[in-house]
Coordinates of C-alpha atoms and ligand atoms in Angstrom, one line a residue:
X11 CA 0.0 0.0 0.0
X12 CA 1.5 2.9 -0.7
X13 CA 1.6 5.9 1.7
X14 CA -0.8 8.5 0.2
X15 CA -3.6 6.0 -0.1
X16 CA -2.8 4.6 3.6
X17 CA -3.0 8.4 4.7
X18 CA -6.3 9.2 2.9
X19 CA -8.4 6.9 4.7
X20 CA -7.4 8.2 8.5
X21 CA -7.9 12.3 6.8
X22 CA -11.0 11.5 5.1
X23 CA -12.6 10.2 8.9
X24 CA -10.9 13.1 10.5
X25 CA -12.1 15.4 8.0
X26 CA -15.6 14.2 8.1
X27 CA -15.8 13.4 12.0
X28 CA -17.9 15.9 14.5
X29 CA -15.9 14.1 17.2
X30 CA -12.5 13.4 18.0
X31 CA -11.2 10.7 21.1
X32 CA -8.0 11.1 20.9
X33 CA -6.1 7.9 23.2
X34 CA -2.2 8.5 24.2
X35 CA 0.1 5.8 25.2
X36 CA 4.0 5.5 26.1
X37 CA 5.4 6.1 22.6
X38 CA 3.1 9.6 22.8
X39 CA 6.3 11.6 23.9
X40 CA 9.2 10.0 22.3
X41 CA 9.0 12.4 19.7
X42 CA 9.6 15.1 22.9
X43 CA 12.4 13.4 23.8
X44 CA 10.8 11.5 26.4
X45 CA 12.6 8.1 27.5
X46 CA 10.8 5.2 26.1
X47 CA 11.1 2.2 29.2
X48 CA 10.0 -0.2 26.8
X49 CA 11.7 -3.4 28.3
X50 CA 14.7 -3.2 30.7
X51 CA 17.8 -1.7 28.1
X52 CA 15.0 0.5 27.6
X53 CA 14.5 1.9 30.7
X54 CA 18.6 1.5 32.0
X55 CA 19.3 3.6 28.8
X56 CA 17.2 6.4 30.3
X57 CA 18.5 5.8 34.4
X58 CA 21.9 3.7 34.4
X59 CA 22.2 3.9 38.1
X60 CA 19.1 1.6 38.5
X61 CA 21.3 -0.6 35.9
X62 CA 24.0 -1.5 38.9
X63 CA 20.9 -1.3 41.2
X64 CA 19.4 -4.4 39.2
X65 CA 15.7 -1.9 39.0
X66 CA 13.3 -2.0 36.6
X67 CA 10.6 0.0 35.8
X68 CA 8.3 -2.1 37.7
X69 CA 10.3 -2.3 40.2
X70 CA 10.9 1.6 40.7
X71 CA 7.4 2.2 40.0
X72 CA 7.0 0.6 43.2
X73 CA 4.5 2.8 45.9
X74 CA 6.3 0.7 48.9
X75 CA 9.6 2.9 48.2
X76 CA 7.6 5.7 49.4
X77 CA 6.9 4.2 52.5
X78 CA 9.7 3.1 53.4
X79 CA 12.2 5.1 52.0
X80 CA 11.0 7.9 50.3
X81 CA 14.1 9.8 49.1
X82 CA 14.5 6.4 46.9
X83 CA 11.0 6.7 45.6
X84 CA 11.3 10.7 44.8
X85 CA 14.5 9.5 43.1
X86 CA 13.5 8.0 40.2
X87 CA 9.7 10.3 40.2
X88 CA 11.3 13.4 41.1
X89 CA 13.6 13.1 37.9
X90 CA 10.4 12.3 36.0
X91 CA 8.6 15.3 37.1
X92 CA 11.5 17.5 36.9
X93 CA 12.1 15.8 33.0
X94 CA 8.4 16.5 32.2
X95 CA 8.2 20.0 33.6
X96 CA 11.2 21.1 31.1
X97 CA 10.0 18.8 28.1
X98 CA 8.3 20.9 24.9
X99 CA 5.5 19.0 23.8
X100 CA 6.5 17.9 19.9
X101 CA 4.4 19.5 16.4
X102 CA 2.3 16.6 17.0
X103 CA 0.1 17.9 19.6
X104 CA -0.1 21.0 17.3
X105 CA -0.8 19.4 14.6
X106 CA -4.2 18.3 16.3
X107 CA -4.7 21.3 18.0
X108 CA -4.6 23.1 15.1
X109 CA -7.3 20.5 13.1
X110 CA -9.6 20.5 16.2
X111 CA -9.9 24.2 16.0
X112 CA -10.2 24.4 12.1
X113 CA -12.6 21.5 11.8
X114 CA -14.5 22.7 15.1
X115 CA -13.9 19.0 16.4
X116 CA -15.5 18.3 19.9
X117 CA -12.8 16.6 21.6
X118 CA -11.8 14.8 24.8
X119 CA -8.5 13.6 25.2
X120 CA -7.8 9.8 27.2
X121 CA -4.2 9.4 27.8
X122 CA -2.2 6.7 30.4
X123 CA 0.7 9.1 30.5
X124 CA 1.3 10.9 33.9
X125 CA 3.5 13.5 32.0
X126 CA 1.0 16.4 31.7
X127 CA 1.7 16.7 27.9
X128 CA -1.5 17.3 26.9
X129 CA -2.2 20.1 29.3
X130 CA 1.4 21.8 28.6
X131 CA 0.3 21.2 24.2
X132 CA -2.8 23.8 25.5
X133 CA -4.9 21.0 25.3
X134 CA -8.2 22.1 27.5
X135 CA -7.9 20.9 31.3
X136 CA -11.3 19.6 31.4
X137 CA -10.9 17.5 27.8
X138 CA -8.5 15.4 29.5
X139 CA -9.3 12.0 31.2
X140 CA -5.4 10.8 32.6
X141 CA -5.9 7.0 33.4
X142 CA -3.4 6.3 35.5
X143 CA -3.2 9.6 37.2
X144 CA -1.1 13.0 37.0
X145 CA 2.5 13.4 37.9
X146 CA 1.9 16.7 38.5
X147 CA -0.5 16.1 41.3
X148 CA 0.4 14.7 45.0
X149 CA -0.9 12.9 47.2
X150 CA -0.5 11.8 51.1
X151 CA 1.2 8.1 51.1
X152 CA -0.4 7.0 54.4
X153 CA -3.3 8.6 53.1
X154 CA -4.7 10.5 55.8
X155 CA -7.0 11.3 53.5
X156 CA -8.3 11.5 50.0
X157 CA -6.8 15.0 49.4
X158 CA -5.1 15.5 46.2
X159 CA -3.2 18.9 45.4
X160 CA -0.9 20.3 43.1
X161 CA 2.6 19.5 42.8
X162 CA 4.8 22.8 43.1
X163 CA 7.9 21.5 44.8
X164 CA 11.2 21.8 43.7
X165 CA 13.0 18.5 43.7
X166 CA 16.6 17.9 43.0
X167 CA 17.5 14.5 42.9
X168 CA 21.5 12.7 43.2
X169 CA 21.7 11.5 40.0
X170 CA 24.5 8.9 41.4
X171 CA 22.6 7.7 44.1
X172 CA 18.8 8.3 42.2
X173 CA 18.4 9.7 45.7
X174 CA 15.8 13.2 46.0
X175 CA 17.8 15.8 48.3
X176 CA 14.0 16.9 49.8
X177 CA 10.9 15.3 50.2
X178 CA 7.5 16.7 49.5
X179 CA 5.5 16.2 52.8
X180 CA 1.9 15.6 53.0
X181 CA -0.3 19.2 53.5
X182 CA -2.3 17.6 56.6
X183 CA -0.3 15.5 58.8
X184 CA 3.6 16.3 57.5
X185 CA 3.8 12.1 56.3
X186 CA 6.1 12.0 53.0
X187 CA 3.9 13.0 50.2
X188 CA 4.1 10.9 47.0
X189 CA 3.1 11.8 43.4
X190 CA -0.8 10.7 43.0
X191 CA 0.1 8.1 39.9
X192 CA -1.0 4.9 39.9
X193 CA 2.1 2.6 40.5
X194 CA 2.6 -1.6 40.0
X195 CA 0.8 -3.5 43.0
X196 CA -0.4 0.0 44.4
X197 CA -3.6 0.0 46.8
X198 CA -2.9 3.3 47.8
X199 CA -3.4 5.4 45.0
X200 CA -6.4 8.3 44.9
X201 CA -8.4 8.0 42.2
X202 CA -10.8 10.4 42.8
X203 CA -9.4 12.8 40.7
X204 CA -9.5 10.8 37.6
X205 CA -12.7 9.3 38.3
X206 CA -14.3 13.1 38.1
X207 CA -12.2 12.9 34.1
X208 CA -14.1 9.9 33.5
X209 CA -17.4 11.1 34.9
X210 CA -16.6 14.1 31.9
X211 CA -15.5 11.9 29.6
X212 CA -18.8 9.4 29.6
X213 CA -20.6 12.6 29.7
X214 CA -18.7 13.5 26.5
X215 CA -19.7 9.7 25.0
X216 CA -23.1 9.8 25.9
X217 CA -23.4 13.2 23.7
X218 CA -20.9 12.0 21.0
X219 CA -21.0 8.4 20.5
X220 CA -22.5 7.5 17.6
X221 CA -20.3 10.1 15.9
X222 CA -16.0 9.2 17.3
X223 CA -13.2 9.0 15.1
X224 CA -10.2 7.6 17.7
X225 CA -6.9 8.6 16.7
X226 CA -4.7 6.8 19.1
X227 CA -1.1 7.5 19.4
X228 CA 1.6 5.3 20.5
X229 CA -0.6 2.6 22.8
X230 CA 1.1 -0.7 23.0
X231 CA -0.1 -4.5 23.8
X232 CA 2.3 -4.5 27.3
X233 CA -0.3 -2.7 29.2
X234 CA -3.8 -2.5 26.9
X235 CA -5.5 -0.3 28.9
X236 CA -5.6 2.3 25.6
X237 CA -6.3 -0.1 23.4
X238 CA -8.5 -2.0 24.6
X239 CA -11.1 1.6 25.4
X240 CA -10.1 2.8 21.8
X241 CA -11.2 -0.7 21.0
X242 CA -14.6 -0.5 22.9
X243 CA -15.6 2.8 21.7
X244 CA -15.2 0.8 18.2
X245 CA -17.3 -2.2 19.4
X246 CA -19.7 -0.3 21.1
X247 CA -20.7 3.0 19.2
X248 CA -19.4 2.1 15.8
X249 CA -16.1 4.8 16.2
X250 CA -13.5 4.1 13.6
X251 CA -9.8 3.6 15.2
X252 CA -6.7 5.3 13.5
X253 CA -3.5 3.3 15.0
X254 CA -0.7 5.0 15.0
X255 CA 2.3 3.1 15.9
X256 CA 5.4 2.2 14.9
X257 CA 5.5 -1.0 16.6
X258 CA 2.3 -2.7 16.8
X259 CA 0.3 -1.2 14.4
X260 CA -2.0 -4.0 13.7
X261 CA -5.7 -3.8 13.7
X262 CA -8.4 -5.2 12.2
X263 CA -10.7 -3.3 9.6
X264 CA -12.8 -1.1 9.4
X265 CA -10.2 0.4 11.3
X266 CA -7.4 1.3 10.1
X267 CA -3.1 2.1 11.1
X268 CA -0.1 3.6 10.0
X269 CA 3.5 2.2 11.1
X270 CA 4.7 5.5 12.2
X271 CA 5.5 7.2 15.3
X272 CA 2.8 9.9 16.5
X273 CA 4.9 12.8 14.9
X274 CA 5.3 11.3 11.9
X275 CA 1.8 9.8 11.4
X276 CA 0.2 13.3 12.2
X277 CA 2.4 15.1 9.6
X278 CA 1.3 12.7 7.0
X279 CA -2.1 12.8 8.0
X280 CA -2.8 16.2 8.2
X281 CA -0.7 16.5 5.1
X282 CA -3.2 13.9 2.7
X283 CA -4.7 16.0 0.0
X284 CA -8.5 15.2 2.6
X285 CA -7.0 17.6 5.0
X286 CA -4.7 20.0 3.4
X287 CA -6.8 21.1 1.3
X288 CA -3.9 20.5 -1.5
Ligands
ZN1 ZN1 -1.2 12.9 55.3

């Protein structure tokens, strides 16, 4: 298939879609410069020190650090959060912005990032369902209760040790504060915050449902969570699915993919002769 005619398709939906669900996974941000942890070189390309510590992602992703040694835990998020607050968001996001406002698309954004991407892109706060939580939110560890609050603290972190040199404390009872993302094996995490996204979001369904093109960007099959509600807007309310991914772009029609990363599969999409206008 050649490339024009696999980009036509995905430009003639968004072209002729009132609605746009636009689902973000890991490879969302590599095109930022964000690390991909995609299996363990992956992630010990992005934090050696965790190499010689024998630590995975899973394993640093771990809420019991916080417990029990927070200054390890805030290594390895306060890094993230530090990364995230100095990464520019790639063309991509606006790319979409910029077809959202000239196609007047109604639009709700579902990502499983905790990066805050969408939000820095100027994506609309209240468009935004974030899955697995915000790094840019804390919460208590203990909890001492469901409180959730903005992140504003500064966090240097050892980069030989992965150690943070402060810890952000809790705003009611001074316990270590932790970053309110949902972790691996984590029973502590808040969710109340994302539940009120959802609560939009199935708002935003029940008003748009019959009418969704999904564009979903950089979702793999390690943790489906993206793809499988892409996937169920498809089963359920007839939206068509445009998979972009340069990985594990398969899907089955009427849906359709492109074998790209999410930079490169927006350019060419919003470049096809459908949207261009050319
Ligand atoms: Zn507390």
């Amino acid at each position: 298939m050649n490339l024009e005619y696999a980009v036509s398709t995905p430009a003639a939906a968004i072209a002729g879609a009132p609605s746009l669900v636009i689902t973000a996974g890991a490879g969302t941000g590599v095109a930022s410069g964000l690390p991909d942890f995609r299996g363990p070189q992956g992630f010990w390309k992005a934090y050696p020190p965790y190499k010689q510590l024998g630590i995975d992602f899973v394993d640093a992703a771990n809420p019991a650090h916080f417990e029990q040694d927070p200054a390890f835990g805030w290594g390895f998020y306060g890094h993230r959060t530090n990364l995230y607050r100095k990464t520019v968001p790639h063309a991509g996001f606006h790319i979409l912005r910029e077809l959202i406002t000239r196609l007047s698309l109604s639009t709700f954004v579902v990502t499983s990032n905790v990066d805050g991407q969408f939000q820095k892109a100027g994506f609309d706060e209240t468009e935004i369902l974030e899955v697995h939580g915000s790094i840019h939110h804390l919460q208590c560890t203990v909890p001492c209760s469901r409180s959730i609050w903005e992140n504003r603290e500064q966090i240097s972190v050892n980069m030989d040790t992965m150690r943070a040199e402060r810890i952000p404390c809790c705003i009611r009872c001074g316990a270590a504060a932790r970053p309110n993302v949902l972790m691996f094996g984590d029973w502590s995490w808040i969710s109340d915050r994302s539940d009120r996204q959802r609560q939009k979001f199935e708002k935003f369904i029940g008003a748009n449902g019959a009418c969704i093109v999904v564009v979903e960007l950089g979702a793999g099959t390690a943790i489906p969570t993206i793809r499988n509600l892409g996937e169920q807007l498809g089963r359920r309310y007839g939206a068509k699915i445009i998979r972009i991914n340069p990985r594990e772009a398969e899907i089955d029609p009427p849906h359709v993919s492109l074998a790209l990363g999410a930079l490169d599969g927006l350019r060419k999409i919003a470049a096809a002769r459908e949207l261009s206008g050319n």
